Short mmCIF file of C-alpha atoms in Angstrom, two decimals:
data_model
loop_
_atom_site.label_atom_id
_atom_site.label_comp_id
_atom_site.label_asym_id
_atom_site.label_seq_id
_atom_site.Cartn_x
_atom_site.Cartn_y
_atom_site.Cartn_z
CA MET A 1 0.00 0.00 0.00
CA ASN A 2 1.43 3.36 -1.06
CA ILE A 3 0.83 6.24 1.35
CA SER A 4 1.91 9.73 0.42
CA ALA A 5 3.78 12.06 2.74
CA SER A 6 0.74 14.33 2.96
CA GLN A 7 -1.46 11.38 3.96
CA ILE A 8 1.02 10.38 6.66
CA GLU A 9 1.08 13.96 7.93
CA SER A 10 -2.72 14.07 8.05
CA ILE A 11 -2.90 10.79 10.00
CA VAL A 12 -0.31 11.91 12.54
CA ARG A 13 -1.97 15.29 12.94
CA SER A 14 -5.25 13.55 13.70
CA VAL A 15 -3.66 11.28 16.31
CA LEU A 16 -1.92 14.21 17.98
CA GLY A 17 -5.13 16.18 17.98
CA GLN A 18 -6.95 13.34 19.75
CA MET A 19 -4.23 13.38 22.40
CA GLY A 20 -5.22 16.90 23.42
CA GLY A 21 -3.92 19.39 20.92
CA ALA A 22 -0.97 19.60 18.62
CA ALA A 23 1.79 22.11 18.96
CA ALA A 24 2.69 22.09 15.27
CA PRO A 25 2.21 20.24 11.99
CA VAL A 26 4.38 17.16 11.78
CA ALA A 27 5.97 18.17 8.49
CA GLY A 28 7.76 21.11 10.09
CA PRO A 29 7.32 24.18 12.23
CA LEU A 30 4.23 26.32 12.07
CA PRO A 31 4.34 29.18 9.58
CA LYS A 32 5.67 32.43 10.97
CA THR A 33 3.91 34.65 8.43
CA ALA A 34 0.69 34.70 6.45
CA ARG A 35 -0.02 36.02 2.98
CA VAL A 36 -3.05 38.25 3.24
CA ALA A 37 -5.23 40.39 0.98
CA MET A 38 -4.88 43.69 2.83
CA LEU A 39 -7.35 46.46 1.99
CA THR A 40 -5.09 49.52 2.10
CA GLY A 41 -7.37 52.08 0.43
CA PRO A 42 -10.64 52.37 -1.49
CA LYS A 43 -10.66 49.74 -4.23
CA LYS A 44 -7.09 48.81 -3.38
CA ILE A 45 -6.26 45.35 -2.07
CA GLU A 46 -2.58 44.44 -1.80
CA VAL A 47 -1.13 41.02 -1.10
CA GLN A 48 1.13 41.38 1.92
CA GLU A 49 3.08 39.00 4.09
CA ILE A 50 2.59 39.76 7.76
CA PRO A 51 3.68 38.03 10.99
CA ILE A 52 1.41 35.48 12.58
CA PRO A 53 1.07 36.42 16.25
CA ALA A 54 2.31 34.11 18.99
CA LEU A 55 -0.22 31.31 19.47
CA GLY A 56 -1.49 30.64 22.97
CA ASP A 57 -3.16 27.75 24.75
CA ASP A 58 -6.66 28.90 23.69
CA ASP A 59 -5.83 29.73 20.08
CA ILE A 60 -6.36 28.03 16.73
CA LEU A 61 -4.42 28.43 13.50
CA VAL A 62 -6.31 27.64 10.30
CA LYS A 63 -5.02 27.03 6.81
CA VAL A 64 -7.62 28.81 4.71
CA GLU A 65 -9.28 26.87 1.90
CA GLY A 66 -11.80 29.44 0.69
CA ALA A 67 -14.19 32.23 1.58
CA GLY A 68 -17.25 33.82 0.08
CA ILE A 69 -17.30 37.52 -0.77
CA CYS A 70 -20.13 39.28 1.03
CA GLY A 71 -21.86 42.47 -0.04
CA THR A 72 -20.48 44.01 3.14
CA ASP A 73 -16.95 43.21 1.95
CA VAL A 74 -17.71 45.00 -1.31
CA HIS A 75 -19.09 48.06 0.48
CA GLU A 76 -15.93 48.28 2.59
CA TRP A 77 -13.71 47.78 -0.49
CA LYS A 78 -15.48 50.53 -2.43
CA GLY A 79 -15.13 53.33 0.08
CA ASP A 80 -14.29 52.22 3.65
CA PRO A 81 -17.69 53.27 5.10
CA PHE A 82 -16.87 51.44 8.33
CA GLY A 83 -13.48 53.12 8.77
CA LEU A 84 -11.61 49.82 9.00
CA ILE A 85 -8.65 50.38 6.65
CA PRO A 86 -6.16 48.74 6.83
CA VAL A 87 -8.09 45.50 7.21
CA ILE A 88 -8.06 41.90 6.03
CA LEU A 89 -11.61 41.19 4.95
CA GLY A 90 -13.43 37.88 4.63
CA HIS A 91 -15.93 36.51 7.17
CA GLU A 92 -17.54 33.71 5.11
CA GLY A 93 -14.49 31.48 5.28
CA THR A 94 -13.45 27.95 6.07
CA GLY A 95 -10.30 25.93 6.30
CA GLU A 96 -8.33 23.19 8.00
CA VAL A 97 -7.11 23.41 11.57
CA VAL A 98 -3.30 23.15 11.70
CA TYR A 99 -2.79 24.11 15.36
CA THR A 100 -4.89 23.92 18.50
CA GLY A 101 -3.75 25.24 21.85
CA LYS A 102 -3.79 22.73 24.68
CA ASN A 103 -7.00 24.18 26.11
CA VAL A 104 -8.92 23.72 22.85
CA LYS A 105 -10.86 20.47 23.08
CA CYS A 106 -14.16 21.17 21.34
CA ASP A 107 -16.05 23.71 19.28
CA THR A 108 -18.83 26.03 20.46
CA ALA A 109 -21.44 23.27 20.07
CA GLY A 110 -19.37 20.79 22.08
CA LYS A 111 -18.13 18.72 19.13
CA PRO A 112 -14.50 17.52 19.44
CA LEU A 113 -12.05 19.74 17.60
CA LYS A 114 -8.54 18.72 16.60
CA VAL A 115 -5.83 19.32 14.04
CA GLY A 116 -7.04 18.26 10.60
CA ASP A 117 -10.66 19.21 11.20
CA LYS A 118 -12.58 21.63 8.98
CA ILE A 119 -13.76 24.78 10.72
CA VAL A 120 -15.84 27.93 10.30
CA THR A 121 -16.11 30.98 12.55
CA SER A 122 -19.18 32.74 13.87
CA VAL A 123 -19.74 35.99 15.81
CA LEU A 124 -17.88 37.37 18.83
CA SER A 125 -19.90 38.87 21.66
CA CYS A 126 -18.75 41.05 24.56
CA GLY A 127 -20.79 39.57 27.42
CA GLU A 128 -21.11 42.99 29.02
CA CYS A 129 -23.75 44.99 27.12
CA TYR A 130 -27.49 44.93 27.84
CA ALA A 131 -28.26 42.47 25.02
CA CYS A 132 -25.56 40.01 26.12
CA ARG A 133 -26.76 40.10 29.73
CA MET A 134 -30.52 40.15 29.22
CA VAL A 135 -31.01 38.18 25.97
CA PRO A 136 -27.90 35.95 25.78
CA GLY A 137 -29.54 33.73 23.15
CA ARG A 138 -29.45 36.65 20.69
CA THR A 139 -25.75 37.42 20.50
CA ASN A 140 -26.35 39.04 17.11
CA LEU A 141 -27.66 42.05 19.05
CA CYS A 142 -24.45 42.56 21.04
CA ASP A 143 -23.62 46.27 21.08
CA ASN A 144 -19.94 45.42 20.64
CA GLN A 145 -20.31 42.49 18.27
CA GLY A 146 -17.16 41.32 16.57
CA VAL A 147 -16.89 39.57 13.22
CA PHE A 148 -13.83 37.73 11.98
CA GLY A 149 -12.63 39.42 8.82
CA LEU A 150 -14.63 42.58 9.29
CA ILE A 151 -14.27 44.04 12.76
CA GLY A 152 -10.69 43.55 13.87
CA ASP A 153 -9.87 41.69 17.05
CA LYS A 154 -8.27 44.30 19.31
CA ARG A 155 -7.72 42.07 22.32
CA GLY A 156 -4.34 41.49 23.87
CA THR A 157 -2.14 44.24 22.46
CA ALA A 158 -2.50 47.66 20.92
CA GLU A 159 -2.14 46.06 17.50
CA GLY A 160 -4.31 43.07 18.38
CA ASN A 161 -4.78 40.11 16.08
CA ARG A 162 -4.74 41.45 12.55
CA VAL A 163 -4.62 37.96 11.01
CA ASN A 164 -8.29 37.29 11.65
CA GLY A 165 -9.72 37.72 8.14
CA TRP A 166 -10.36 34.79 5.81
CA PHE A 167 -8.91 36.49 2.71
CA ALA A 168 -5.51 35.01 3.55
CA ASP A 169 -3.66 31.72 3.40
CA TYR A 170 -3.64 31.42 7.20
CA MET A 171 -5.91 32.99 9.80
CA VAL A 172 -5.78 33.00 13.59
CA ILE A 173 -8.69 32.41 15.92
CA LYS A 174 -7.65 33.96 19.22
CA GLY A 175 -9.42 32.22 22.08
CA GLY A 176 -11.30 33.99 24.82
CA TYR A 177 -14.76 35.02 25.91
CA GLY A 178 -17.37 35.34 23.18
CA VAL A 179 -15.35 33.63 20.41
CA THR A 180 -17.43 31.07 18.51
CA TYR A 181 -16.44 28.50 15.91
CA PHE A 182 -17.72 25.20 14.60
CA GLN A 183 -16.27 21.95 13.32
CA VAL A 184 -17.95 21.12 10.00
CA ASN A 185 -16.21 18.02 8.69
CA GLU A 186 -19.46 16.67 7.25
CA LEU A 187 -19.74 19.48 4.68
CA ASN A 188 -17.82 19.86 1.43
CA LEU A 189 -15.88 23.02 0.58
CA LYS A 190 -18.66 24.71 -1.41
CA GLN A 191 -21.19 24.04 1.33
CA ARG A 192 -18.79 25.45 3.89
CA MET A 193 -18.21 28.62 1.85
CA ILE A 194 -21.98 29.13 1.60
CA LEU A 195 -22.64 28.31 5.26
CA GLU A 196 -22.32 31.83 6.70
CA LEU A 197 -24.62 33.32 4.06
CA ALA A 198 -27.10 30.50 4.61
CA CYS A 199 -26.98 31.22 8.33
CA VAL A 200 -28.24 34.76 7.65
CA CYS A 201 -31.24 33.23 5.87
CA VAL A 202 -31.88 30.53 8.45
CA HIS A 203 -31.94 33.25 11.11
CA ALA A 204 -34.41 35.28 9.01
CA LEU A 205 -36.64 32.21 8.66
CA GLU A 206 -36.60 31.67 12.43
CA ARG A 207 -37.53 35.30 13.02
CA SER A 208 -40.35 35.05 10.49
CA GLN A 209 -41.77 31.78 11.81
CA LYS A 210 -42.63 33.57 15.05
CA THR A 211 -45.44 35.33 13.18
CA GLY A 212 -47.22 32.00 12.58
CA LEU A 213 -47.72 32.88 8.92
CA LEU A 214 -45.40 30.31 7.33
CA ASN A 215 -46.68 26.82 6.60
CA PHE A 216 -46.96 24.33 3.75
CA GLY A 217 -49.79 26.31 2.16
CA SER A 218 -48.21 29.75 2.39
CA LYS A 219 -47.55 31.82 -0.70
CA VAL A 220 -44.22 33.55 -0.02
CA LEU A 221 -42.48 36.28 -2.01
CA VAL A 222 -38.73 36.90 -2.11
CA GLN A 223 -37.73 40.29 -3.46
CA GLY A 224 -34.17 40.45 -4.80
CA CYS A 225 -32.38 37.50 -6.37
CA GLY A 226 -28.83 38.28 -5.44
CA PRO A 227 -26.96 35.77 -3.28
CA VAL A 228 -29.07 36.53 -0.17
CA GLY A 229 -32.39 36.24 -1.97
CA LEU A 230 -31.42 33.08 -3.84
CA VAL A 231 -30.22 31.36 -0.69
CA MET A 232 -33.39 32.54 1.08
CA ILE A 233 -35.37 30.73 -1.62
CA THR A 234 -33.45 27.51 -0.95
CA VAL A 235 -34.04 27.83 2.81
CA LEU A 236 -37.77 28.36 2.29
CA ARG A 237 -37.97 25.43 -0.12
CA ALA A 238 -36.14 23.15 2.30
CA ALA A 239 -38.54 24.30 5.04
CA GLY A 240 -41.53 23.12 3.02
CA ILE A 241 -42.79 26.32 1.37
CA ASN A 242 -44.25 25.09 -1.90
CA HIS A 243 -45.08 28.32 -3.71
CA ILE A 244 -42.31 30.91 -3.76
CA VAL A 245 -42.60 34.05 -5.90
CA ALA A 246 -39.24 35.59 -6.91
CA VAL A 247 -39.02 39.27 -7.90
CA ASP A 248 -35.98 40.80 -9.62
CA GLY A 249 -34.91 42.75 -12.68
CA ASN A 250 -32.41 40.20 -13.99
CA GLU A 251 -33.84 37.39 -16.09
CA ASP A 252 -30.76 35.22 -15.67
CA ARG A 253 -31.02 35.41 -11.90
CA LEU A 254 -34.72 34.64 -12.07
CA LYS A 255 -33.89 31.47 -14.00
CA VAL A 256 -31.53 30.54 -11.17
CA ALA A 257 -34.33 31.31 -8.71
CA GLU A 258 -36.46 28.73 -10.49
CA ARG A 259 -33.62 26.22 -10.17
CA MET A 260 -33.51 26.93 -6.45
CA GLY A 261 -37.24 26.40 -5.98
CA ALA A 262 -39.22 29.49 -7.04
CA LYS A 263 -42.50 28.62 -8.76
CA THR A 264 -43.40 32.08 -10.09
CA THR A 265 -41.04 34.81 -11.29
CA VAL A 266 -41.71 38.52 -11.72
CA CYS A 267 -39.31 40.82 -13.60
CA PHE A 268 -39.70 44.57 -13.52
CA ARG A 269 -37.98 44.80 -16.92
CA ARG A 270 -40.62 42.74 -18.72
CA PRO A 271 -43.05 44.92 -20.71
CA ASP A 272 -46.06 43.33 -19.01
CA GLU A 273 -44.50 43.74 -15.53
CA ASP A 274 -42.79 47.13 -15.83
CA THR A 275 -45.07 48.96 -13.38
CA LEU A 276 -45.88 48.19 -9.77
CA ASP A 277 -49.57 47.77 -10.56
CA LYS A 278 -48.79 45.17 -13.23
CA ARG A 279 -46.47 43.28 -10.91
CA VAL A 280 -48.96 43.31 -8.07
CA ALA A 281 -51.65 41.99 -10.40
CA LYS A 282 -49.44 39.04 -11.40
CA VAL A 283 -48.59 38.28 -7.80
CA LYS A 284 -52.22 38.39 -6.72
CA ALA A 285 -53.16 36.09 -9.61
CA VAL A 286 -51.05 33.31 -8.09
CA ALA A 287 -51.77 34.23 -4.46
CA ASN A 288 -55.51 33.74 -3.99
CA ASN A 289 -56.23 37.10 -5.66
CA VAL A 290 -55.32 38.91 -2.43
CA GLY A 291 -51.50 38.90 -2.23
CA VAL A 292 -48.84 36.75 -0.65
CA ASP A 293 -49.01 35.57 2.93
CA PHE A 294 -45.45 36.62 3.66
CA ALA A 295 -42.58 38.46 1.95
CA PHE A 296 -38.82 38.65 2.41
CA GLN A 297 -37.18 41.92 1.35
CA CYS A 298 -33.62 40.94 0.33
CA THR A 299 -32.40 43.96 -1.61
CA GLY A 300 -30.58 47.01 -0.36
CA ALA A 301 -32.62 49.26 -2.66
CA PRO A 302 -34.98 51.73 -0.97
CA VAL A 303 -37.38 51.82 -3.94
CA ALA A 304 -37.77 48.04 -3.77
CA ALA A 305 -38.33 48.18 -0.04
CA ALA A 306 -41.13 50.70 -0.60
CA ASP A 307 -42.83 48.47 -3.19
CA ILE A 308 -42.89 45.25 -1.19
CA TYR A 309 -45.87 46.17 1.00
CA SER A 310 -48.10 46.19 -2.07
CA TYR A 311 -47.53 42.48 -2.68
CA ILE A 312 -48.67 41.42 0.82
CA ARG A 313 -52.27 40.51 1.67
CA ARG A 314 -54.14 41.96 4.61
CA GLY A 315 -53.06 40.06 7.72
CA GLY A 316 -49.82 38.96 6.05
CA GLY A 317 -46.23 39.50 7.11
CA LEU A 318 -42.87 40.94 6.11
CA CYS A 319 -39.26 40.22 7.01
CA GLU A 320 -36.84 43.06 6.23
CA MET A 321 -33.34 41.61 5.81
CA GLY A 322 -31.84 43.59 2.94
CA PHE A 323 -30.33 46.63 4.63
CA PHE A 324 -27.14 45.37 6.23
CA VAL A 325 -25.63 48.79 5.49
CA ASN A 326 -27.21 52.23 5.37
CA ASN A 327 -28.44 52.56 1.80
CA GLY A 328 -30.87 55.39 2.46
CA GLU A 329 -34.53 55.88 3.22
CA TYR A 330 -37.85 55.36 1.47
CA GLN A 331 -41.36 56.69 1.82
CA ILE A 332 -44.57 54.75 2.36
CA ASN A 333 -48.04 55.59 3.55
CA PRO A 334 -48.23 53.68 6.84
CA HIS A 335 -52.03 53.60 6.73
CA PHE A 336 -52.18 51.60 3.50
CA ALA A 337 -48.85 49.75 3.89
CA MET A 338 -49.15 48.57 7.48
CA CYS A 339 -52.08 49.63 9.65
CA ASN A 340 -54.97 48.96 7.27
CA LYS A 341 -53.45 45.61 6.37
CA GLU A 342 -52.43 44.84 9.95
CA ILE A 343 -49.28 43.10 8.77
CA ASP A 344 -46.66 41.59 11.04
CA ILE A 345 -43.20 43.04 10.40
CA VAL A 346 -39.94 41.55 11.67
CA GLY A 347 -36.42 42.74 11.15
CA SER A 348 -33.58 40.27 10.82
CA TRP A 349 -30.01 41.18 11.66
CA ASP A 350 -27.06 38.90 11.07
CA TYR A 351 -27.29 35.65 13.11
CA SER A 352 -26.36 34.20 16.47
CA ALA A 353 -23.91 31.38 17.03
CA GLU A 354 -26.90 29.22 17.95
CA ASP A 355 -28.03 29.40 14.32
CA TYR A 356 -24.95 27.59 13.01
CA PRO A 357 -25.89 23.99 13.90
CA LYS A 358 -29.34 24.59 12.39
CA THR A 359 -27.69 25.87 9.22
CA VAL A 360 -25.50 22.77 8.95
CA ALA A 361 -28.71 20.73 9.18
CA PHE A 362 -30.28 22.90 6.47
CA LEU A 363 -27.35 22.33 4.10
CA LYS A 364 -27.69 18.58 4.60
CA GLN A 365 -31.44 18.80 4.00
CA ALA A 366 -30.92 20.84 0.82
CA ALA A 367 -28.53 18.19 -0.47
CA GLU A 368 -31.04 15.42 0.28
CA MET A 369 -33.73 17.37 -1.58
CA ASN A 370 -31.37 17.93 -4.55
CA ILE A 371 -31.65 21.70 -4.22
CA PRO A 372 -28.57 22.77 -6.24
CA ILE A 373 -27.36 25.43 -3.83
CA GLU A 374 -23.69 24.80 -4.70
CA GLU A 375 -24.40 26.07 -8.23
CA LEU A 376 -24.68 29.56 -6.76
CA ILE A 377 -20.87 29.69 -6.59
CA THR A 378 -20.11 30.92 -10.09
CA HIS A 379 -16.61 32.46 -9.80
CA THR A 380 -13.52 31.80 -7.70
CA PHE A 381 -10.37 33.94 -7.49
CA PRO A 382 -6.91 33.48 -5.94
CA LEU A 383 -5.44 35.87 -3.38
CA ASP A 384 -3.66 38.08 -5.92
CA LYS A 385 -6.88 38.62 -7.90
CA MET A 386 -9.07 39.95 -5.11
CA ASN A 387 -9.53 43.37 -6.69
CA GLU A 388 -10.79 41.60 -9.81
CA ALA A 389 -13.06 39.48 -7.62
CA MET A 390 -14.58 42.61 -6.11
CA GLU A 391 -15.08 44.16 -9.55
CA THR A 392 -16.82 40.99 -10.72
CA ASN A 393 -19.12 41.20 -7.73
CA VAL A 394 -19.94 44.86 -8.34
CA ALA A 395 -20.67 44.17 -12.02
CA GLN A 396 -23.07 41.35 -11.01
CA ALA A 397 -21.26 39.19 -13.55
CA GLY A 398 -21.89 36.13 -11.43
CA ILE A 399 -23.87 35.16 -8.38
CA LYS A 400 -21.70 34.04 -5.48
CA ILE A 401 -18.08 35.13 -5.90
CA CYS A 402 -15.49 33.41 -3.72
CA TYR A 403 -11.83 33.52 -2.79
CA MET A 404 -10.16 30.14 -3.23
CA ASN A 405 -6.73 29.44 -1.79
CA ASP A 406 -4.69 27.93 -4.62
CA ASN A 407 -1.72 26.99 -2.43
#
């Protein structure tokens, strides 16, 4: 039997991990530096080699395999609205554990974690603010919420851990209060790169189910067929919603929406659907002549957000999940949009760590139902092409754009 050196290394890493943590990969010492895609200015990502900080007993070093590019990453790349520069972006990432400190035995859900395992990161919470103390099950509402690859980890030193973004070949998970991560060996790479985005949608579904308006007979509308809207369609389909109406202005994306599970599509660029009245008429025609039972607003466009109320029946509901950044305001008449209809409205922000195990279960369910969610990944780019990756995202030339480590 021929066993390669890499296979031997993997076996030994696994054994060492089961013994309580490995100090270093067997093939040699741990890397001292990481190649990172550093955002140094608006629309300017530079590949840099920076030191990996000293690793402690609670820390994890991950060899990055890939990471999705989020709309938030693009907003930061375009103009630094969050004031983060210089920053290593990437919070939808995954990779292989190559070091665990001696105190690291399991992930946030209690699953064993060792060298060689596949891992993803979730949110960081402070434990001190009102939300953390009074509603600890909703860590997404933490006033000081941290996100790997977006909000830098300032703990420990003035410089802190800068190597905490997934747009790199190695990233560091510094242990400590509020840090959350999950072992996801059962998922393939594409599933793992989609997991964080799917978690946003699973959280939105959970928020919406509290209204009692979602069931097997519900007619549900999803407005916006970008990555968020398309994944929302897959989550709804996996949850048993049989009639999903997708609304967008891009025919190609609407075709993908049908592949993901949408039964009816509405395009505001079609001649017979180019006004709100025409679109509402089509929606009502497939929704009991009164409008949909529930709607998910997945765009960041104020004009779209203003329109969505017109599609919803009296007594229906709405989940607003499109405005993860401040894209402006819109006007509605609250009498006709909300009060007269008595609709239930929920907002959905991010996700909590508790949503991750549910999202893993969703991804498995989607695979069993042959929902082709992995097809949403249309483009991958190496580290030195991240500016091009961002441009591709802005141009909407694909659907889900990802960084893939080619080393």
